[in-house]
CSV table of C-alpha atoms in Angstrom, one decimal:
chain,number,residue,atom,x,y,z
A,21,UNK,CA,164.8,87.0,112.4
A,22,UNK,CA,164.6,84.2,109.9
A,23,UNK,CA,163.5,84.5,106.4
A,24,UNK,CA,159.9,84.3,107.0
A,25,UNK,CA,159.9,87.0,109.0
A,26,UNK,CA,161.7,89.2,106.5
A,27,UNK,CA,159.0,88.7,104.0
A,28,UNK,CA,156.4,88.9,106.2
A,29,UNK,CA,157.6,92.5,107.2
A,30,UNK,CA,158.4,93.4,104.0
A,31,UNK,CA,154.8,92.3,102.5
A,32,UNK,CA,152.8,94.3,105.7
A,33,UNK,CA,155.6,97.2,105.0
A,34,UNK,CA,154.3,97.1,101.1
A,35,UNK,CA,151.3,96.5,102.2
A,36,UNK,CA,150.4,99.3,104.6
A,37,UNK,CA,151.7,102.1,102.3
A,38,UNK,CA,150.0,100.8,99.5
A,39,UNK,CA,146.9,101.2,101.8
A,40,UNK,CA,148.1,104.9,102.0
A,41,UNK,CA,149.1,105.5,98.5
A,42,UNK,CA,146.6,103.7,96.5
A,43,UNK,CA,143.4,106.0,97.5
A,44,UNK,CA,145.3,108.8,96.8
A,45,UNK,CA,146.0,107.9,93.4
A,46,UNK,CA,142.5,106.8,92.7
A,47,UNK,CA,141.6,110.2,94.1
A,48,UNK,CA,143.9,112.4,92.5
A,49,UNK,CA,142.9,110.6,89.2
A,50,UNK,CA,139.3,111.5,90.0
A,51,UNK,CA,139.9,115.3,90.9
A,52,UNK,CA,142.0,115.6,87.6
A,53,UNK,CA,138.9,113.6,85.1
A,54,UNK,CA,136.5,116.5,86.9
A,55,UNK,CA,138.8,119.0,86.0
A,56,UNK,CA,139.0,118.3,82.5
A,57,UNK,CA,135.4,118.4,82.2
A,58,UNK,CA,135.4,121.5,84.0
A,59,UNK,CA,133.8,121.0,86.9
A,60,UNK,CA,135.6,121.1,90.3
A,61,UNK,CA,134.0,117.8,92.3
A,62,UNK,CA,135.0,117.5,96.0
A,63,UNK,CA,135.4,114.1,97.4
A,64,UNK,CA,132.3,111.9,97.8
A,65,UNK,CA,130.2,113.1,100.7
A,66,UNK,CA,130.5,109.5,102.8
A,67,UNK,CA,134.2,109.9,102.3
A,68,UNK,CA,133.9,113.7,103.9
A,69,UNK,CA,132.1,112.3,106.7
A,70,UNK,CA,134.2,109.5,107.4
A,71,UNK,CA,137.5,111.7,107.7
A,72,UNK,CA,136.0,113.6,111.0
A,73,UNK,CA,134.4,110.3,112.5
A,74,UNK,CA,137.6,108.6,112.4
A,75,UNK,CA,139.5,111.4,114.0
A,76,UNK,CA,136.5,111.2,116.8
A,77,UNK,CA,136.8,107.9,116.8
A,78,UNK,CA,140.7,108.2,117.7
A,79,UNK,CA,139.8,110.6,120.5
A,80,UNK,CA,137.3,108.3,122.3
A,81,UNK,CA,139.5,105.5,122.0
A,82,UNK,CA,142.7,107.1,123.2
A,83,UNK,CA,141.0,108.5,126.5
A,84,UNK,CA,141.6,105.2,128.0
A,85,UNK,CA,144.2,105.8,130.3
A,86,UNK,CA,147.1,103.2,130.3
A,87,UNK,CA,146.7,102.6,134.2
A,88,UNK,CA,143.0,103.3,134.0
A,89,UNK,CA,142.8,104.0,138.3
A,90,UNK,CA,140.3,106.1,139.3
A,91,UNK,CA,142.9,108.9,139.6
A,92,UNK,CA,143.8,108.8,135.9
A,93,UNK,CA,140.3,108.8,135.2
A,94,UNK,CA,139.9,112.2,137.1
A,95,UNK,CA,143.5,113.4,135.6
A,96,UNK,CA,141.4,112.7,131.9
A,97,UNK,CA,138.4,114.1,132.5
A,98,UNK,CA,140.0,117.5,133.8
A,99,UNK,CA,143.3,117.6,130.9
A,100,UNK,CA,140.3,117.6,128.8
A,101,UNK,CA,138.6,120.2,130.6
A,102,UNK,CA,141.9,122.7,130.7
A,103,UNK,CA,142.5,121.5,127.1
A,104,UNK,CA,138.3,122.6,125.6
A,105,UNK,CA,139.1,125.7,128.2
A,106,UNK,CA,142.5,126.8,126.4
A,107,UNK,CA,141.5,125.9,123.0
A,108,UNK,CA,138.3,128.3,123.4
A,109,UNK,CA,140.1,131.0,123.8
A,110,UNK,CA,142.8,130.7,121.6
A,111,UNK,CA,141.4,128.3,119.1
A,112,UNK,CA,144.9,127.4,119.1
A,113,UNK,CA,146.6,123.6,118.9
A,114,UNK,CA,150.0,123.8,121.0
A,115,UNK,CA,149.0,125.8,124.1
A,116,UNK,CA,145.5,124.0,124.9
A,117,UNK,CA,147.6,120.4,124.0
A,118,UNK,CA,150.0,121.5,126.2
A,119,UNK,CA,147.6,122.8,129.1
A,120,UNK,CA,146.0,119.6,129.2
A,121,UNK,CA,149.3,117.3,129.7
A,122,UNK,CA,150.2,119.4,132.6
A,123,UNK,CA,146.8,119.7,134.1
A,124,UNK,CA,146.7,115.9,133.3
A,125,UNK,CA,150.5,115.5,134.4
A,126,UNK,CA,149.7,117.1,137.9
A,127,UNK,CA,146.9,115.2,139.1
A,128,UNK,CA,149.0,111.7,137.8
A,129,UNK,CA,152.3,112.6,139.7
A,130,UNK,CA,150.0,113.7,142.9
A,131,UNK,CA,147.4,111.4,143.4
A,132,UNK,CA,147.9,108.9,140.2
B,5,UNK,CA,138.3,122.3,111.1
B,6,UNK,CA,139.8,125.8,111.2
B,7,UNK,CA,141.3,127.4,114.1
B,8,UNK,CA,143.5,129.7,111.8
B,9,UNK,CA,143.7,131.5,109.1
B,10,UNK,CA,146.7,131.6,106.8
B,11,UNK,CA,147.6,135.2,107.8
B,12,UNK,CA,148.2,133.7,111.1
B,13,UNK,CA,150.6,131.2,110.1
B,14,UNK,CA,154.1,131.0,110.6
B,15,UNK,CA,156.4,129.9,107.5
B,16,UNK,CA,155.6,126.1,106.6
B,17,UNK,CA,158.7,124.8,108.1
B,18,UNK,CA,158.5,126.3,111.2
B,19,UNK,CA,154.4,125.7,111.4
B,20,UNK,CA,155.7,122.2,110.5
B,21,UNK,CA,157.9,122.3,113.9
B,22,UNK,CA,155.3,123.7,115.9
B,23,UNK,CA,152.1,121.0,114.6
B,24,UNK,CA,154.5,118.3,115.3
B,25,UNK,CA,155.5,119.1,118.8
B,26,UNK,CA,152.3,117.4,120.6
B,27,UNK,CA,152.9,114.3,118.2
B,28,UNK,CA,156.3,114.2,120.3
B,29,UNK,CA,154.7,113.8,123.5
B,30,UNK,CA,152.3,111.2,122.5
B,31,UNK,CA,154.6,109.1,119.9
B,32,UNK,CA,157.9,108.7,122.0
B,33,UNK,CA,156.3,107.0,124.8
B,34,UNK,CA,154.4,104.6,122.9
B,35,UNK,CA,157.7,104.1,121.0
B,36,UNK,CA,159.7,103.6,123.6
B,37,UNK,CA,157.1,101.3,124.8
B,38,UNK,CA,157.0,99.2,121.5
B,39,UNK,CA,161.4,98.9,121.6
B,40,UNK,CA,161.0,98.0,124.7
B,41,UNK,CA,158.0,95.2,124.0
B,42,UNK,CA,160.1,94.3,120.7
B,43,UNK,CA,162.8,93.5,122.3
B,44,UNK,CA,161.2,91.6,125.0
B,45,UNK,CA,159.5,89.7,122.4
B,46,UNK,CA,162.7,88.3,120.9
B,47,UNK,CA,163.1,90.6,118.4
B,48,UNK,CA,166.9,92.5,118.1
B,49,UNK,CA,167.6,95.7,117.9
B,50,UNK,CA,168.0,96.5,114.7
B,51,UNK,CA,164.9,94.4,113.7
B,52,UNK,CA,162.6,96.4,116.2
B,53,UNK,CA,164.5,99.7,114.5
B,54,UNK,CA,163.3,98.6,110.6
B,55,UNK,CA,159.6,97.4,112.3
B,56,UNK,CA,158.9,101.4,112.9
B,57,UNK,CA,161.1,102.2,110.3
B,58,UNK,CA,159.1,100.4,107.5
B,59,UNK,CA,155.7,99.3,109.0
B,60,UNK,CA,155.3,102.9,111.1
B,61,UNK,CA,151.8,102.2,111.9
B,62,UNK,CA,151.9,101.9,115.6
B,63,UNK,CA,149.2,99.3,116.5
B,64,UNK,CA,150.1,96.7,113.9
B,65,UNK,CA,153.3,96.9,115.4
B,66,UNK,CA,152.2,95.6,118.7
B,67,UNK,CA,150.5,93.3,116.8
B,68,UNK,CA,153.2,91.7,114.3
B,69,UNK,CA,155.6,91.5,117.4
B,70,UNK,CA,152.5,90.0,119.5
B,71,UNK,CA,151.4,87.3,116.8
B,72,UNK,CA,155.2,86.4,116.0
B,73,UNK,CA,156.2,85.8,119.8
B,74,UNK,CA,153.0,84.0,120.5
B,75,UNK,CA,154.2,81.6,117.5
B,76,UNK,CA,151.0,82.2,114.8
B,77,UNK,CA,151.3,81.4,111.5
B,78,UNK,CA,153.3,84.2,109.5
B,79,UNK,CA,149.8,84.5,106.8
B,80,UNK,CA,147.9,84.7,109.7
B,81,UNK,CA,150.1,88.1,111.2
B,82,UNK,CA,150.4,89.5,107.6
B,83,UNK,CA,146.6,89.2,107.0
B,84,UNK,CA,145.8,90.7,110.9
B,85,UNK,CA,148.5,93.6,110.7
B,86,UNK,CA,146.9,95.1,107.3
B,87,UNK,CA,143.5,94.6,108.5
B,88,UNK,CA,144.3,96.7,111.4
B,89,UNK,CA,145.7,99.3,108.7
B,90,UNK,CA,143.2,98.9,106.6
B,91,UNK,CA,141.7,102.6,107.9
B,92,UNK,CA,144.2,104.1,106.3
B,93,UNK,CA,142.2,103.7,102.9
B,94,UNK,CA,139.8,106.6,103.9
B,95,UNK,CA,142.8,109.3,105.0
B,96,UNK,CA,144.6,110.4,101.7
B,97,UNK,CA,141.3,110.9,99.5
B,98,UNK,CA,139.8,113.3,102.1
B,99,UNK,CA,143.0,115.2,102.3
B,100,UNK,CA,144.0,115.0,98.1
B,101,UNK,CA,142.4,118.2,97.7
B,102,UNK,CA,144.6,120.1,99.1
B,103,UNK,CA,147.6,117.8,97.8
B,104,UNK,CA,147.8,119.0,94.0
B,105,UNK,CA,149.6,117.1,91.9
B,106,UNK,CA,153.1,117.0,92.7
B,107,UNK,CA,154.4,113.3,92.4
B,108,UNK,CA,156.6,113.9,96.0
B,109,UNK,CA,153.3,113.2,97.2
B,110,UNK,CA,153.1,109.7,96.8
B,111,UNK,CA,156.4,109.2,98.6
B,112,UNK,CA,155.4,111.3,101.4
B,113,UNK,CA,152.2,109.1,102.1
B,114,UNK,CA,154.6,106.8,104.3
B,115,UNK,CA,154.1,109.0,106.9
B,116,UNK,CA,150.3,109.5,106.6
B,117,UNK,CA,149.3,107.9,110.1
B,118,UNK,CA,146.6,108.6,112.3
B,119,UNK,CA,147.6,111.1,113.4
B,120,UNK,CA,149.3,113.2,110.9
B,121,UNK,CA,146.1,112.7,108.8
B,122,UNK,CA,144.3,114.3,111.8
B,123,UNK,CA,146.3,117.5,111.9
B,124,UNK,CA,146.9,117.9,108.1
B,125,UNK,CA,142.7,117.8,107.0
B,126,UNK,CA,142.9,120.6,110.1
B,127,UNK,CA,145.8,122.4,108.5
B,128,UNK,CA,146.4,121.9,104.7
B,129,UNK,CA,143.5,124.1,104.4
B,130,UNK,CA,144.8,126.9,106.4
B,131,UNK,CA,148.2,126.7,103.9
B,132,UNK,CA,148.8,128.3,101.0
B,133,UNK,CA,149.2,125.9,97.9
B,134,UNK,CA,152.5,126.4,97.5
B,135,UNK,CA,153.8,125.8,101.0
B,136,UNK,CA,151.9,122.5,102.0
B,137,UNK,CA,154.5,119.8,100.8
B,138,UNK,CA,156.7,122.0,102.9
B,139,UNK,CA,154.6,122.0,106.0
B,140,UNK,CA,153.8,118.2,105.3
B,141,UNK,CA,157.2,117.2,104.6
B,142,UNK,CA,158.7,119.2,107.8
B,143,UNK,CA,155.5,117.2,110.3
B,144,UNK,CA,155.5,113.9,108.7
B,145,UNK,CA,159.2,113.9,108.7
B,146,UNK,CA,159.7,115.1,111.9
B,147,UNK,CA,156.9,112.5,113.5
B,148,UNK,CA,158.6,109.8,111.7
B,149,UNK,CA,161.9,110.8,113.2
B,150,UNK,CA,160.4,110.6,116.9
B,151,UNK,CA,158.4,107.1,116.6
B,152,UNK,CA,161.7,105.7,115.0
B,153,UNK,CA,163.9,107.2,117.2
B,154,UNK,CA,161.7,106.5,120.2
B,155,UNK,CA,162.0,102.7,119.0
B,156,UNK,CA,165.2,102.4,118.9
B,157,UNK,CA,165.7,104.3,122.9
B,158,UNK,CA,163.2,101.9,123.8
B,159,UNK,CA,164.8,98.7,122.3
B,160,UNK,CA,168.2,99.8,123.4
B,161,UNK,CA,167.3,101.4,127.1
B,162,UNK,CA,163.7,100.9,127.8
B,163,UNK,CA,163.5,99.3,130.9
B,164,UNK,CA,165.9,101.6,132.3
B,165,UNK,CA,163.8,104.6,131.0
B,166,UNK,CA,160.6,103.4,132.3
B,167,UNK,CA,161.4,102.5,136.1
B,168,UNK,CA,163.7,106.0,136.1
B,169,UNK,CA,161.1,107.7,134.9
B,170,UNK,CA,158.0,106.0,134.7
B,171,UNK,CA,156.2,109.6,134.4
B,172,UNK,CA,157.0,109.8,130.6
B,173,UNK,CA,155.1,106.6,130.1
B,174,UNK,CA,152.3,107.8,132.6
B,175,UNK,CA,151.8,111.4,131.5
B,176,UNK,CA,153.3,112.3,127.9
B,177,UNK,CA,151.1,110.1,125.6
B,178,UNK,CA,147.9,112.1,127.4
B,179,UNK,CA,149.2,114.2,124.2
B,180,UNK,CA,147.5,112.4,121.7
B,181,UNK,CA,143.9,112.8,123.2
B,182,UNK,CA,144.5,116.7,124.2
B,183,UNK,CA,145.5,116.6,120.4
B,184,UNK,CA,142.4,115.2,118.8
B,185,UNK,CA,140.1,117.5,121.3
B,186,UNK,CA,141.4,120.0,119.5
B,187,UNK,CA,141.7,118.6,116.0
B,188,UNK,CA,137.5,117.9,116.6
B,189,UNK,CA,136.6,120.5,118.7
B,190,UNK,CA,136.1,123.1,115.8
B,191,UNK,CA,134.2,120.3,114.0
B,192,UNK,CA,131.4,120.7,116.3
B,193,UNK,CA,129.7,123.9,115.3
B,194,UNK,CA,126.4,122.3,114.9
B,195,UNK,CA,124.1,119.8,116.4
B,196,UNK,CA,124.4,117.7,113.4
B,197,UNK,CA,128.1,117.3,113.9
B,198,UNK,CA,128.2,117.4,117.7
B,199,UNK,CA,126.1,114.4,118.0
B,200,UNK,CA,127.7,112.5,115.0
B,201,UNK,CA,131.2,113.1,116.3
B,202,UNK,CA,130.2,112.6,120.2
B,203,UNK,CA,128.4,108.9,118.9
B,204,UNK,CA,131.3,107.9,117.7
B,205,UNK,CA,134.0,109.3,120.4
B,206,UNK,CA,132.0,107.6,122.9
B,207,UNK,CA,131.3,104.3,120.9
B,208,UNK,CA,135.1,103.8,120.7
B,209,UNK,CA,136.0,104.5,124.0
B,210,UNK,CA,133.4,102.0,125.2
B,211,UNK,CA,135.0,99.3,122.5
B,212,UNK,CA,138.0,99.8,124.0
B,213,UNK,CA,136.8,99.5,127.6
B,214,UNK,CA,135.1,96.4,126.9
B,215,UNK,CA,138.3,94.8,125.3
B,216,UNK,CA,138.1,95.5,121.3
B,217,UNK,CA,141.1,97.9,120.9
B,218,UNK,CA,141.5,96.8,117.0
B,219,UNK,CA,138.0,97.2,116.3
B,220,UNK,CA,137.0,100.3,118.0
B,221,UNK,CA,138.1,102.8,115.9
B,222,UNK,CA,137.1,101.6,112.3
B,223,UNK,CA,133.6,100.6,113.8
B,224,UNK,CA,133.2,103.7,115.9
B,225,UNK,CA,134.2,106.1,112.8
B,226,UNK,CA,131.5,103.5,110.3
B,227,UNK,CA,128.6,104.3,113.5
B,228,UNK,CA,129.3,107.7,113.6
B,229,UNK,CA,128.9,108.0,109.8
B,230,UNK,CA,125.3,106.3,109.7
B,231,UNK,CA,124.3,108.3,112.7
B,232,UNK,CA,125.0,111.3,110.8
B,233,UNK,CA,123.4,110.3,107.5
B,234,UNK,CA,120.6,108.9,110.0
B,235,UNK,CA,120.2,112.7,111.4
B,236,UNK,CA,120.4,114.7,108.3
B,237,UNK,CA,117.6,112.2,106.5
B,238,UNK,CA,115.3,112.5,109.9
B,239,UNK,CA,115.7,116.3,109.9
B,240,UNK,CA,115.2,116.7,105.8
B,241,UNK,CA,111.8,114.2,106.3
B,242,UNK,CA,110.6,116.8,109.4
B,243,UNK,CA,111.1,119.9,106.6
B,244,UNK,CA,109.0,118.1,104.2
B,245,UNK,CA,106.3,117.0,106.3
């Protein structure tokens, strides 16, 4: 890698956790000003509604399948299905994450 | 987002362990395909290593090694990479109530991806204070550990890995989307929320069918927003008329 490159990676490195770090400072200043005053203000309501639209967001777009045949289209739809079906009952993370990639896993490996 | 309470939980280290399990199956592929790409790309090994090691933000990566192969100016990949990462402006403010004010923080923020923002506004508030730097520390560690570690099989062995078993590249990241089901699943206890977040699942996946990976998320999370602010203004006019 030549020199360029080595600043160019450093500067996106810097870059990217500043785009991490930065709102939390500004945030954490915030939540401590409100606290002095006395008053215990949660984050601003677009930011509240942003956090869960961007985790929907990440769903919809990682249902594309990498192959997307019509096989791993069917594999998706139903390693959702066992995955809503799991997490129903145990309102659980692991198991329904993990019911899903076999449902899904089968149906790739069989027909995919 | 519940789907626990804190009586339920394990300690913070081994929660930590258990959260970051389905991050496994969905990072390490996609690792393994970026050493792999990296290397391909012209990149060495130990270059494609510090990429995940320093950037860890997985789709600027394919992007910085994309831009650089493909010969574009170096301004050009350092503007496109952080606009890609720019979403990440919106994750720690939404979770830095639950944060406190323990200066470790700030350090740990390196590890604040997509992802790990998904499952910590689910699970910080299931913690008690004192044990979520432990819990965060233990996932965010851990998920660093596979993406880099995942690189650095990929850059050294990946094209072996993937035509041995070309099932781990096939199957394992389904991980990620069984993941965020359930991360927004508990979300949608109401209409309100069921149609905000189901606008804006389905608006990204259709970005991303039509050919705007980049853009789908940050335009599908802005849509979903209005739409909600569009439904709770049309439902407060119906009260007062």
């Amino acid at each position: 890698m030549n020199q360029d490159l080595w600043v160019a990676l450093f500067i996106i490195a810097a870059g990217t956790y500043l785009l991490r770090v930065i709102p939390l400072i500004w945030m954490q200043r915030k939540l401590i000003q409100h606290e002095k005053k006395g008053s215990v203000k949660p984050p601003p309501d677009w930011l509240t509604v942003l956090g869960p639209t961007m985790i929907s967001a990440m769903f919809g777009a990682s249902l594309v399948p990498a192959h997307p045949t019509f096989a791993a289209w069917v594999a998706t739809a139903l390693g959702m299905l066992a995955t809503l079906a799991v997490w129903f009952r145990t309102r659980s993370m692991g198991l329904p994450t993990l019911t899903g990639v076999f449902v899904f896993g089968v149906i790739i490996v069989l027909f995919g | 987002m519940t789907t626990a309470t804190s009586q339920d939980m394990l300690s913070p280290w081994k929660q930590g362990v258990k959260d970051a399990l389905p991050l496994f199956g969905g990072y390490i592929p996609v690792a393994i395909s970026f050493g792999l790409i990296s290397v391909q790309s012209g990149f060495g090994v130990l270059e494609t290593i510090l990429i995940s090691l320093f950037i860890y933000a997985g789709a600027s990566q394919f992007l910085f090694v994309a831009m650089v192969a493909s010969g574009a100016p170096m301004s050009l990949v350092v503007i496109m990479t952080l606009l890609i990462n720019a979403r990440h402006i919106v994750y720690a403010p939404n979770i830095a109530p639950y944060l406190g004010k323990d200066r470790r923080w700030l350090f740990l923020m390196h590890g604040l991806t997509d992802q790990l923002f998904a499952l910590s506004l689910a699970r910080l508030p299931q913690i008690a204070k004192a044990d979520r730097i432990a819990w965060y520390t233990c996932t965010a560690m851990l998920a660093w550990f596979s993406w880099v570690a995942g690189t650095a099989i990929g850059a050294i062995a990946g094209d072996e890995i993937t035509q041995r078993w070309p099932v781990i590249n096939d199957v394992l990241p389904f991980a990620l989307p069984a993941l965020f089901l359930v991360l927004v699943a508990p979300r949608c206890n109401n209409r309100l929320w069921t149609l905000t977040l189901g606008a804006s699942a389905v608006l990204a996946l259709s970005l991303r069918l039509v050919g705007y990976p980049n853009l789908a998320i940050p335009v599908a999370a802005l849509s979903g927003a209005v739409v909600f602010y569009a439904l709770q203004t049309g439902k407060a006019r119906g009260k007062t008329v």
